[in-house]
C-alpha angles and dihedrals in degrees: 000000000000112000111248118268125234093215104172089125116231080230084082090061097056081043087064097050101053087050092053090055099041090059085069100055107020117142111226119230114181122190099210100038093040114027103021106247112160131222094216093110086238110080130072123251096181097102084039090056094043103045089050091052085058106050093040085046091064098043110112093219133054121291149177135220106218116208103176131199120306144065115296127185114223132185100186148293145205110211104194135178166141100194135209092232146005093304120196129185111213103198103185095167132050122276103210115189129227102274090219114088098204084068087080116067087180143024098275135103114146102005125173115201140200087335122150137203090008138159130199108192142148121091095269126148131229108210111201096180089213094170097102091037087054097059089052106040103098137142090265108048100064093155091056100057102045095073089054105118128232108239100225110006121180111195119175087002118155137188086001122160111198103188135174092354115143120210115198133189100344120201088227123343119000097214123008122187121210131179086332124158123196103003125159122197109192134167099005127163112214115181133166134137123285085237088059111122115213090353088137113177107225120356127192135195137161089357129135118211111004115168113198102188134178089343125159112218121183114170156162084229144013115348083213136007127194123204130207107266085046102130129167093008127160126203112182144153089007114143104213122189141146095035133080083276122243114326136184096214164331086211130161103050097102146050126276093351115176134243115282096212134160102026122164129183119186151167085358125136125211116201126187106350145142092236138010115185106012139169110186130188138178117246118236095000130105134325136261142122141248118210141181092003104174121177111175135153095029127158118205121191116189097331118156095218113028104171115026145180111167125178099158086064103159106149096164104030100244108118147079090292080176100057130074125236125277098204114097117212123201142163103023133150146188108198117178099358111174149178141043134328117215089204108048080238093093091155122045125180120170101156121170125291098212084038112033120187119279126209095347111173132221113178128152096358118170117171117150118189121238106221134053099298134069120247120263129198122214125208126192127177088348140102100198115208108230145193149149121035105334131188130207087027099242122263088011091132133073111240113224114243082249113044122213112267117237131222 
């Protein structure tokens, strides 16, 4: 078994310190003394905010855009670099996004774009003012939901701290990470109703070093959700529920995805939800690989499916039932994995037939059921390596010929 990898990038350090120097000469750009926005929760701050990103993006030294305290409207707004120095925003007030979906003609709300060395701060709220998107987004309304916006999205964004930021009621997603390097997302505050389809809370993909730390996530979907192309990444300290809990996946539905590698979950707690630890993959699909996959210290409470691999994963129907999974999964590991399972399935591994587990890890597992019957733990295609105390004893339950799809 691969030793565990210690992944926080030195990179945040020198983060830190940048942050800590450009306090002291930081240009202030605010966006109500300077440039006229209004806090009336009427008028648009979109060309405010954009035209102080741009002044403060060409400064040569380090600035700052200022969104005080108050309710602000915004449209949208696409925030792009590069920059000719370190760069923050301080919102102080609340964003708050048009209600009507048909405002958005494509999946952006709040974007940042090709920006380096860059700090969002100061307490502020987004507001995504999901109610009317989430009466509409159905199955079978995928057009629909394609032009729902993501609420923050960072796309090319490196050496970035993001930092005390809350993020309320999303459209769609509430973060997405894209081709991101060195980003820190710390203190934030994720909420969403439990009824919120595809609000997940922070999704990843192709993106090297991400740090999601002491975070409160609270969702319609996945807590987390990690892309192919997600490498060194660390998750700790992050409280998850309601949501479908933190989740590697799902992976092997597209072309040419890349390796997921170097993935450590730790010191989190997952309360009522419909998974904890989970890898999901799609059957009879496309290709990859998941590597170095480590949850450890981890905390359920009431979670129907605690500990998860699923590589028959089919929510809506709609796959090669028949086929088996492409993806191949190796070196993962649960360590000291407790609580309580809402299903007695507390343990669930349906790994590939044509490409079984390899070195996955049980140590220190104590899951009791809450309800009458003991946990089980089901194993397909998969000889788990244990030790420790370990409850349900693994593989002690027979796996149905279907399995349960999980959302």
């Amino acid at each position: 078994m691969a030793p565990h990898l210690n992944i926080v990038p030195s990179m945040f350090v020198l983060l830190l310190l940048f942050i800590s120097a450009s306090k002291v000469e930081s240009d202030a750009f605010d966006v109500v003394a300077k440039f006229g926005a209004k806090a009336d929760g009427k008028t648009d701050l979109s060309k405010p905010f954009l035209d102080a990103w741009k002044e403060a993006c060409a400064s040569v030294t380090p600035s700052t855009v200022v969104i005080p305290k108050g309710t602000y409207l915004l449209s949208k707004v696409n925030l792009e670099g590069p920059c000719k120095a370190p760069i923050e925003i301080n919102v102080q007030g609340t964003i708050v996004a048009p209600a009507d979906p048909s405002a958005f003609k494509d999946p952006n709300w709040v974007r940042f774009y090709s920006i380096e060395n860059f700090k969002m701060f100061g307490g502020g709220i987004f507001d995504g003012k999901g109610s009317i998107a989430y009466e509409k987004n159905t199955c079978e309304n995928r057009e629909f939901r394609a032009k729902l916006p993501v609420s923050i999205r960072f796309d090319f964004v490196t050496n970035a701290l993001i930092q005390d930021i809350t993020s309320k009621d999303s459209k769609l997603f509430h973060i997405n990470v894209f081709a991101c390097k060195n980003i820190t997302l710390e203190r934030l505050k994720i909420e969403a109703p439990d009824e919120s389809p595809n609000t997940d809370g922070i999704h990843m993909g192709k993106s090297e070093g991400v740090n999601i730390i002491a975070s409160d996530i609270k969702t319609g979907d996945d807590c987390i959700s990690i892309g192919d192309g997600t490498k060194n990444m660390v998750v700790k300290e992050v409280t998850c529920g309601p949501g479908h809990g933190i989740s590697i996946g799902s992976l092997g539905k597209f072309q040419n995805e890349e390796p997921v590698e170097g993935i450590k979950v730790s010191n989190c707690t997952i309360t009522n939800t419909s998974n904890g630890a989970r890898i999901k993959t799609w059957p009879g699909e496309q290709g990859g690989a998941v590597s170095e996959i480590h949850f450890e210290d981890i905390t359920m409470n009431n979670v129907s499916s605690p500990i998860l691999i699923d590589q028959q994963y089919c929510p809506w129907n709609k796959c090669k039932k028949n086929e088996e999974s492409k993806v191949k999964l190796s070196n993962i590991s649960f360590k000291n994995i407790r609580g309580t399972s809402a299903l007695p399935e507390a343990i669930k591994f349906i790994c590939s037939g044509s490409s079984p587990c390899q070195n996955v890890e049980l140590a220190d597992i104590d899951i009791k059921h809450n309800g009458a019957e003991p946990a089980t733990s089901q194993c397909l295609n998969v000889k788990p390596i244990t030790s420790g105390k370990l409850n349900p004893i693994p593989c002690s339950g027979p796996v149905p010929k279907t399995p349960s799809a999980t959302a």
